[in-house]
C-alpha positions as a printed Julia matrix, in Angstrom:
156×3 Matrix{Float64}:
 -17.82  -24.71   -4.64
 -16.66  -23.66   -1.17
 -17.94  -20.29   -0.03
 -15.29  -18.13    1.64
 -16.17  -15.61    4.32
 -13.62  -13.61    6.27
 -14.59  -11.78    9.47
 -12.98   -8.39   10.01
 -14.11   -6.11   12.83
 -17.74   -7.18   12.54
 -17.67   -7.27    8.73
 -18.01  -10.45    6.73
 -16.33  -10.54    3.34
 -18.12  -13.16    1.27
 -17.5   -14.52   -2.21
 -19.46  -11.69   -3.87
 -17.51   -9.09   -1.9
 -14.27  -10.72   -3.1
 -15.53  -10.4    -6.7
 -16.16   -6.7    -6.06
 -12.74   -6.28   -4.41
 -11.04   -8.0    -7.35
 -12.71   -5.61   -9.81
 -12.02   -2.52   -7.69
  -8.36   -3.46   -7.17
  -8.01   -3.84  -10.92
  -9.78   -0.54  -11.67
 -11.21    1.55   -8.84
 -12.74    3.97  -11.34
 -15.39    1.51  -12.55
 -18.89    2.91  -12.25
 -21.45    1.19  -10.04
 -23.33    0.3   -13.22
 -20.27   -1.41  -14.71
 -19.47   -3.17  -11.41
 -23.03   -4.42  -11.19
 -22.85   -5.73  -14.76
 -19.56   -7.54  -14.1
 -20.64   -9.28  -10.89
 -24.33   -9.72  -11.8
 -25.87   -7.64   -9.0
 -28.02   -4.53   -9.1
 -26.26   -1.17   -8.82
 -27.94   -0.44   -5.44
 -26.77   -3.81   -4.08
 -23.22   -3.11   -5.3
 -23.31    0.37   -3.76
 -24.49   -1.07   -0.45
 -21.76   -3.72   -0.38
 -19.04   -1.18   -1.27
 -20.32    1.25    1.38
 -20.3    -1.51    4.04
 -16.74   -2.52    3.13
 -15.65    1.12    3.31
 -17.32    1.66    6.69
 -15.87   -1.55    8.15
 -12.34   -0.71    6.98
 -12.01   -3.5     4.42
 -11.7    -0.83    1.71
  -9.37    1.85    3.02
  -9.22    4.17    0.03
  -8.97    4.63   -3.71
  -5.64    5.55   -5.25
  -3.98    6.31   -8.55
  -0.92    4.21   -9.35
   1.93    6.55  -10.28
   5.13    5.45  -11.99
   7.89    7.1    -9.9
  10.37    7.16  -12.8
   7.89    8.89  -15.14
   7.01   11.33  -12.33
  10.66   12.35  -11.83
  11.72   10.01   -8.99
  14.02    7.51  -10.8
  15.95    6.2    -7.77
  14.15    3.59   -5.62
  15.48    1.67   -2.64
  14.67   -0.14    0.55
  16.42    1.21    3.62
  16.79   -0.92    6.74
  17.05    1.05    9.95
  18.61   -0.23   13.15
  17.32    2.27   15.67
  15.65    1.84   19.0
  14.43    4.07   21.78
  13.43    7.7    21.59
  15.42    8.46   18.39
  13.81    5.68   16.34
  12.29    6.51   12.94
   9.11    4.77   14.12
   8.67    7.43   16.83
   9.12   10.46   14.57
   5.81   11.42   12.94
   7.59   14.0    10.74
   9.39   11.25    8.81
   6.1    10.21    7.19
   5.9    13.71    5.63
   9.28   13.42    3.89
   8.45   13.21    0.15
  11.07   10.5    -0.43
   9.54    8.09    2.11
   6.84    6.0     0.42
   6.32    3.3     3.07
   7.52    2.57    6.6
   7.32   -0.99    7.91
   8.0    -2.08   11.49
   9.68   -5.49   11.22
  11.19   -8.28   13.25
  14.81   -9.37   13.06
  18.04   -7.43   13.32
  16.49   -4.12   12.21
  13.48   -2.27   13.58
  12.08   -0.91   10.33
  12.28   -1.0     6.56
  11.53    2.09    4.49
  10.68    2.08    0.8
  11.98    5.34   -0.62
  12.33    7.21   -3.9
  14.74    9.99   -4.82
  15.16   12.38   -7.71
  18.88   11.56   -8.09
  21.76    9.71   -6.49
  22.88   12.97   -4.88
  19.41   13.33   -3.34
  19.57    9.68   -2.24
  22.89   10.34   -0.48
  21.34   13.36    1.22
  18.45   11.19    2.4
  20.88    8.6     3.82
  22.66   11.4     5.7
  19.34   12.7     7.11
  18.35    9.2     8.22
  21.72    8.57    9.91
  20.66   10.67   12.92
  18.23    7.85   13.79
  20.81    5.07   13.52
  22.83    3.33   10.84
  20.84    3.05    7.59
  21.54    0.14    5.24
  20.19    0.38    1.71
  19.3    -1.95   -1.13
  18.66   -0.35   -4.52
  15.58   -1.47   -6.43
  16.61   -2.27  -10.01
  13.17   -3.29  -11.3
   9.82   -4.43   -9.99
   8.53   -7.47  -11.91
   5.4    -7.66   -9.71
   4.47   -4.05   -8.88
   1.18   -4.57   -7.1
  -0.53   -7.85   -6.5
  -4.26   -7.7    -5.71
  -5.42   -9.22   -2.44
  -7.52  -12.36   -2.97
  -9.71  -14.53   -0.77
  -7.75  -16.62    1.74
């Protein structure tokens, strides 16, 4: 078996860390006792490894996965923005506080960014498009379904 280790900012993610990461990505609410049972390490050793991955930035947080439709946000889309210069969405820190904006990605190609958004209705989606238009021409693609909603990161 080939051992895999990935260096990240002074941290080394080894095969055991990847086992921990796989379990935590599947269920971040597992107790240290349960994690230790699943990967065959003592609870203090598991706690130490998790703490080191948190401190080094490998683990960046723990989150609940929320279904937007069930939470009242049934409209989902990707919006491509073609904006550059001082009026670019990437330069406006207030945009990240808009409740509809779930992710902002800076990309290469014929647009500068792609936003993943949600809206409570099509009327609210139209309003969002109008608000984004001050930054440049938005182009949207509606998300009909998400067959692979979140894929855990695995060892390279």
